[in-house]
PDB file of C-alpha atoms in Angstrom:
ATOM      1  CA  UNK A   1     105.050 120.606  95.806  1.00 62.00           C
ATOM      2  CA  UNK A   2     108.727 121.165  94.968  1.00 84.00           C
ATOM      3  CA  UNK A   3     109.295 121.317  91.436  1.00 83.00           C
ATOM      4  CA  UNK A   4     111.854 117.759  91.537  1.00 87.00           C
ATOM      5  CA  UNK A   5     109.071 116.176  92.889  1.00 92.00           C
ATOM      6  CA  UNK A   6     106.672 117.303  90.622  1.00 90.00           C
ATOM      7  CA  UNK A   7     109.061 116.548  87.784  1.00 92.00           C
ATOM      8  CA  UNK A   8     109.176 113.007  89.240  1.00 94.00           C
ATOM      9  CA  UNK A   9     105.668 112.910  89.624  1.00 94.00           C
ATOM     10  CA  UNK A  10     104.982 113.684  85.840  1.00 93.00           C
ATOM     11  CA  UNK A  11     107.229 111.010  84.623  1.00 94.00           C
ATOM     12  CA  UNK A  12     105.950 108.439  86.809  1.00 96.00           C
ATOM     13  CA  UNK A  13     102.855 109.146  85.765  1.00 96.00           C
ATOM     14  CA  UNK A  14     103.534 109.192  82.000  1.00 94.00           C
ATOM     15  CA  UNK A  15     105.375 105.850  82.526  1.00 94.00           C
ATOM     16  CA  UNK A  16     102.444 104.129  84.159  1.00 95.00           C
ATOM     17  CA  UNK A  17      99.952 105.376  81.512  1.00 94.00           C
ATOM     18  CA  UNK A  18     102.775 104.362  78.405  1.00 92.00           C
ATOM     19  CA  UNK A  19     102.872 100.718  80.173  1.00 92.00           C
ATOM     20  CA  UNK A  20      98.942 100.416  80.512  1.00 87.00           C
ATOM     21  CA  UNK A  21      98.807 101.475  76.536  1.00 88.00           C
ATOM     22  CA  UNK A  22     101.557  99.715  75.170  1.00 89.00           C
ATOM     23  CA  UNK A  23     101.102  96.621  77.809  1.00 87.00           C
ATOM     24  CA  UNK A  24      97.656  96.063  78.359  1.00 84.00           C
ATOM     25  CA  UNK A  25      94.984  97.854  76.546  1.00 85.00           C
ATOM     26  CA  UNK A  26      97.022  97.340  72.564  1.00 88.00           C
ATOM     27  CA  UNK A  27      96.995  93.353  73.290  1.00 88.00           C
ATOM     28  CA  UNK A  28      93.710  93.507  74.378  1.00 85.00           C
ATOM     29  CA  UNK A  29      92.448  95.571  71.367  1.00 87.00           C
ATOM     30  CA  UNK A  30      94.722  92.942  69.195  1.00 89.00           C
ATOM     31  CA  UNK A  31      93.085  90.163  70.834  1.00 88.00           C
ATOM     32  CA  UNK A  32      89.428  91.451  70.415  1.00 89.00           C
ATOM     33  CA  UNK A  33      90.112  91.914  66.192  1.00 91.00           C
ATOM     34  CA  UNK A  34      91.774  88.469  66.609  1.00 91.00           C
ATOM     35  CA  UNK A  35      88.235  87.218  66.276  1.00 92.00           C
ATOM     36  CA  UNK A  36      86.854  89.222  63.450  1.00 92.00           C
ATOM     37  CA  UNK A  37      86.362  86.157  61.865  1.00 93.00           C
ATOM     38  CA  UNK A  38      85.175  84.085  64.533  1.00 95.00           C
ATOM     39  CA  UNK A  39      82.071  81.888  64.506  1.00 96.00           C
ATOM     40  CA  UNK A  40      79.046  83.677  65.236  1.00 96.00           C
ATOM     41  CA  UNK A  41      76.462  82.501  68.073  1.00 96.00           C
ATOM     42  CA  UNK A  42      73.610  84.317  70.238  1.00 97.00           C
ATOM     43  CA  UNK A  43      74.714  84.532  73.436  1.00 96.00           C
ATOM     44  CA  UNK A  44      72.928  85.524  76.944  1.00 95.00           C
ATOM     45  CA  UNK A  45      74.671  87.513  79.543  1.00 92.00           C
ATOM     46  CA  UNK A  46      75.313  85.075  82.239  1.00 90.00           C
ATOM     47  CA  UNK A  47      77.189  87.676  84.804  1.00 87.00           C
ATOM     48  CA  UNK A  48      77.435  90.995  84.437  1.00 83.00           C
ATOM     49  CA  UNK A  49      79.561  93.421  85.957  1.00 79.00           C
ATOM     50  CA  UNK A  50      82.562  95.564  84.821  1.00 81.00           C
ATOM     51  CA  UNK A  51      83.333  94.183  81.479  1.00 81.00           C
ATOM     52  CA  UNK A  52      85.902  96.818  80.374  1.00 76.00           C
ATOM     53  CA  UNK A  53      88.446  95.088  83.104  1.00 78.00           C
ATOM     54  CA  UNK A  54      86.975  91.468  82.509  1.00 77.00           C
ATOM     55  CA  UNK A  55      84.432  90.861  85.235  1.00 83.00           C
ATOM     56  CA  UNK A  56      81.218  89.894  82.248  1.00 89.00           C
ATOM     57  CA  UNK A  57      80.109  86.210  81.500  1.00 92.00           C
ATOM     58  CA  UNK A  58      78.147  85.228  78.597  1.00 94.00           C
ATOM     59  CA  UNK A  59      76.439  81.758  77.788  1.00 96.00           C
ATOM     60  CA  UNK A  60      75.927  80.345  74.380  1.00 97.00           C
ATOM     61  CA  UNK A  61      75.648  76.644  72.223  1.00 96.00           C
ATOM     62  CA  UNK A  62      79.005  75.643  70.323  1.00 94.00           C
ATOM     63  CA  UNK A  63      78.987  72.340  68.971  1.00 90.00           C
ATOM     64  CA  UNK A  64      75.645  71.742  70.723  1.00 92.00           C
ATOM     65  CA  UNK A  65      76.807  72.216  74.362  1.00 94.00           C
ATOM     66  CA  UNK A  66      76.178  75.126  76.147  1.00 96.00           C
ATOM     67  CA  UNK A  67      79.748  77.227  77.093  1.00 96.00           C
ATOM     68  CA  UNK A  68      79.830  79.443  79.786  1.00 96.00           C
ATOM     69  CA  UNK A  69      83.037  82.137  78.941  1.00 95.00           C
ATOM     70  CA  UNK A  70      84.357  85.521  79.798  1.00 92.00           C
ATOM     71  CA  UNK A  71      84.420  88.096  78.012  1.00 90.00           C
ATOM     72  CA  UNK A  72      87.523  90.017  77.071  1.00 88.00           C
ATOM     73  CA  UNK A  73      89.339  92.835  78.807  1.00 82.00           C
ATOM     74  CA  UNK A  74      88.013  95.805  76.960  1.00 79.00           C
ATOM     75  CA  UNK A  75      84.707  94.537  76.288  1.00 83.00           C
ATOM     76  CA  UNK A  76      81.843  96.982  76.111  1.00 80.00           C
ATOM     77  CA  UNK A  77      78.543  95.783  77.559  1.00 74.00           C
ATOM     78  CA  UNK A  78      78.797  96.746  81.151  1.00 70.00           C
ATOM     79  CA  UNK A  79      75.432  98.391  81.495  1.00 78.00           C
ATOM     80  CA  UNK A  80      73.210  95.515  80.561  1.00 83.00           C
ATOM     81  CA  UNK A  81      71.526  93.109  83.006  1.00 86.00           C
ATOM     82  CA  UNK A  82      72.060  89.281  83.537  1.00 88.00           C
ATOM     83  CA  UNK A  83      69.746  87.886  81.054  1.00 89.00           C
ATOM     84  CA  UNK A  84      70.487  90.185  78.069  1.00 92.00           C
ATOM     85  CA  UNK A  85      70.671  88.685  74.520  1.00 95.00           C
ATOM     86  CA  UNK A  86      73.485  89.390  71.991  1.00 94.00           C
ATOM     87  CA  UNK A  87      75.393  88.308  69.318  1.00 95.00           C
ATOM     88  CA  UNK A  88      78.778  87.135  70.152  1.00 95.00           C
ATOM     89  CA  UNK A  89      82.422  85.448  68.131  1.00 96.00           C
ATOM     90  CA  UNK A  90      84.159  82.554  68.982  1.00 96.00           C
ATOM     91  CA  UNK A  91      87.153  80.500  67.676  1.00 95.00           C
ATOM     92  CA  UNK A  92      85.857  77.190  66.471  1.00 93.00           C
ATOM     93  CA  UNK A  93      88.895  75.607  68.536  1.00 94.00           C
ATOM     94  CA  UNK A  94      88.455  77.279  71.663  1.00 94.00           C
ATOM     95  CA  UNK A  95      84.316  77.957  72.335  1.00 94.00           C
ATOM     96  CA  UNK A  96      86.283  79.710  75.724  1.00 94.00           C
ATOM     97  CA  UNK A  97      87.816  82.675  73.563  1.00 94.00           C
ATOM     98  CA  UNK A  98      84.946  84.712  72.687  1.00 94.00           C
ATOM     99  CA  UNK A  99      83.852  88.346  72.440  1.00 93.00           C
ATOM    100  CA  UNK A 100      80.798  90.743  71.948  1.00 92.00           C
ATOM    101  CA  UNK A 101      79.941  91.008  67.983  1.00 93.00           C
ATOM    102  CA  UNK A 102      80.126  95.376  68.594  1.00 91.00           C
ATOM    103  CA  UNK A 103      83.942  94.661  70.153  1.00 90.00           C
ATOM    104  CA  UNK A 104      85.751  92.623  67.207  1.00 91.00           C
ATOM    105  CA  UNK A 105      86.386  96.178  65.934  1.00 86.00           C
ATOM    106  CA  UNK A 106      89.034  96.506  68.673  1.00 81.00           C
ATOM    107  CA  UNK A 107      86.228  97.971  71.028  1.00 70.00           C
ATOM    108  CA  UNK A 108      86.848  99.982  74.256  1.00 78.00           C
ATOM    109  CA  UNK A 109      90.096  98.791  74.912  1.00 82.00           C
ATOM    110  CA  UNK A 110      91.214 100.335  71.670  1.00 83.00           C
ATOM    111  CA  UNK A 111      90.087 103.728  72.554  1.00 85.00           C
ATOM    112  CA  UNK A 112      91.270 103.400  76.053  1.00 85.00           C
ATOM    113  CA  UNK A 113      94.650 102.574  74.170  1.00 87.00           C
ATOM    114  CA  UNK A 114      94.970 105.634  72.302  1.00 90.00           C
ATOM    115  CA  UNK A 115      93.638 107.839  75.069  1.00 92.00           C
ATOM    116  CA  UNK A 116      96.114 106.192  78.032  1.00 92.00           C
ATOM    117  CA  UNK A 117      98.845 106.656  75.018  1.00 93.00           C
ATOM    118  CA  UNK A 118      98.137 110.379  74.241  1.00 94.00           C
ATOM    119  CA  UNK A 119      97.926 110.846  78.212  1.00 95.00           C
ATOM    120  CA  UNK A 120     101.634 109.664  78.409  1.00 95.00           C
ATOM    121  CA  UNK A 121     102.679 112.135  75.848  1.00 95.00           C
ATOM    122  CA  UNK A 122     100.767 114.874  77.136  1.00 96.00           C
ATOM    123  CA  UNK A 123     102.522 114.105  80.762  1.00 95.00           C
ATOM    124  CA  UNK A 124     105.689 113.477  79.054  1.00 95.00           C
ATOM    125  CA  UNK A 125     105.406 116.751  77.308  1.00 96.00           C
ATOM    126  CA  UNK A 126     104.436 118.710  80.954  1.00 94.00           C
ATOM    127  CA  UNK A 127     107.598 116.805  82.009  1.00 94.00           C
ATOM    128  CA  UNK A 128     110.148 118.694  79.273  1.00 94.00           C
ATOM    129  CA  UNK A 129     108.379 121.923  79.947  1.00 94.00           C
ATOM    130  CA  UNK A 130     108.900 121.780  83.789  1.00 92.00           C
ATOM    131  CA  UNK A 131     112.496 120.577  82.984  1.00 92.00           C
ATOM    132  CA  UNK A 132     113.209 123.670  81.060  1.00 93.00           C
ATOM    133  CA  UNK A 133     111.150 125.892  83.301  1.00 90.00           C
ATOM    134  CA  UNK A 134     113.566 124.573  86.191  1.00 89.00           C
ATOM    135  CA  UNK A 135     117.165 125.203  84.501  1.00 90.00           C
ATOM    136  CA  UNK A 136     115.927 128.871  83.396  1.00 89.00           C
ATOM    137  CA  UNK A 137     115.247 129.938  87.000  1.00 86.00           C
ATOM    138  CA  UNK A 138     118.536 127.562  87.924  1.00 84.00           C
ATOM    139  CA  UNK A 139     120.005 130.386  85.306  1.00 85.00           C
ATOM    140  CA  UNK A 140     118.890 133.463  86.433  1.00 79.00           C
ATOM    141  CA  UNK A 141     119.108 133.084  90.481  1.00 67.00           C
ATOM    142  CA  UNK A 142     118.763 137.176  90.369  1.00 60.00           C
ATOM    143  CA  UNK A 143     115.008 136.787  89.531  1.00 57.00           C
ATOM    144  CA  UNK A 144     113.835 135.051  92.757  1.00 53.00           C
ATOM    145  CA  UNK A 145     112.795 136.715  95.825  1.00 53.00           C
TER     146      UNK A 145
END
């Protein structure tokens, strides 16, 4: 790969993971500690599926109906089976907003935050080196063969 392209590469890449940090996975982190204080219910896992991205149901009693609501981006959870009891918070306005009791903490989406962050530095970083690796051979056109 020609080193312009890798260079491009690199900061493509350290763009993309900045954006899915900053973007997506800090909200969702913010949005999971948003209910810290939310009203606690026992919950059964209604679907299951990827719940990191958003794909997990759970249903639960609020104001003595039964809700059926998704959980969070960045919810943990994926690995149990449809029919799996656990405790979950939701806003007393809005039965609909509602996540795991384990992911009011800020959960997987705040780890995923900090790693996709600390990727885009380290990419970042690989970027500056190849930059300066590129203007000392642009320097020294002797040196090549």
């Amino acid at each position: 790969m020609a080193p312009r392209v890798a260079l491009v590469v690199s900061l493509v890449i350290a763009l993309l993971l900045g954006v899915l940090s900053g973007a997506v996975m800090m909200p969702a982190a913010r949005h999971l500690r948003s209910l810290h204080d939310g009203v606690p219910a026992q919950a059964t896992l209604h679907r299951s599926g990827s719940c990191m991205v958003g794909r997990c149901q759970v249903e639960f009693e609020a104001g003595g109906r039964s809700v059926v609501a998704d959980l969070p981006a960045g919810s943990g959870g994926g690995k149990k089976s449809v029919g799996t009891r656990m405790t979950v918070r939701y806003q007393a306005d809005d039965p609909r907003t509602v996540a795991r009791d384990e992911d009011v903490g800020g959960g997987g989406a705040a780890v995923l935050a900090w790693l996709s962050g600390g990727g885009a530095l380290l990419f970042l970083l690989l970027s500056v080196v190849m930059v300066i690796a590129m203007r000392r051979q642009r320097r020294s056109p002797a040196r090549r063969t």
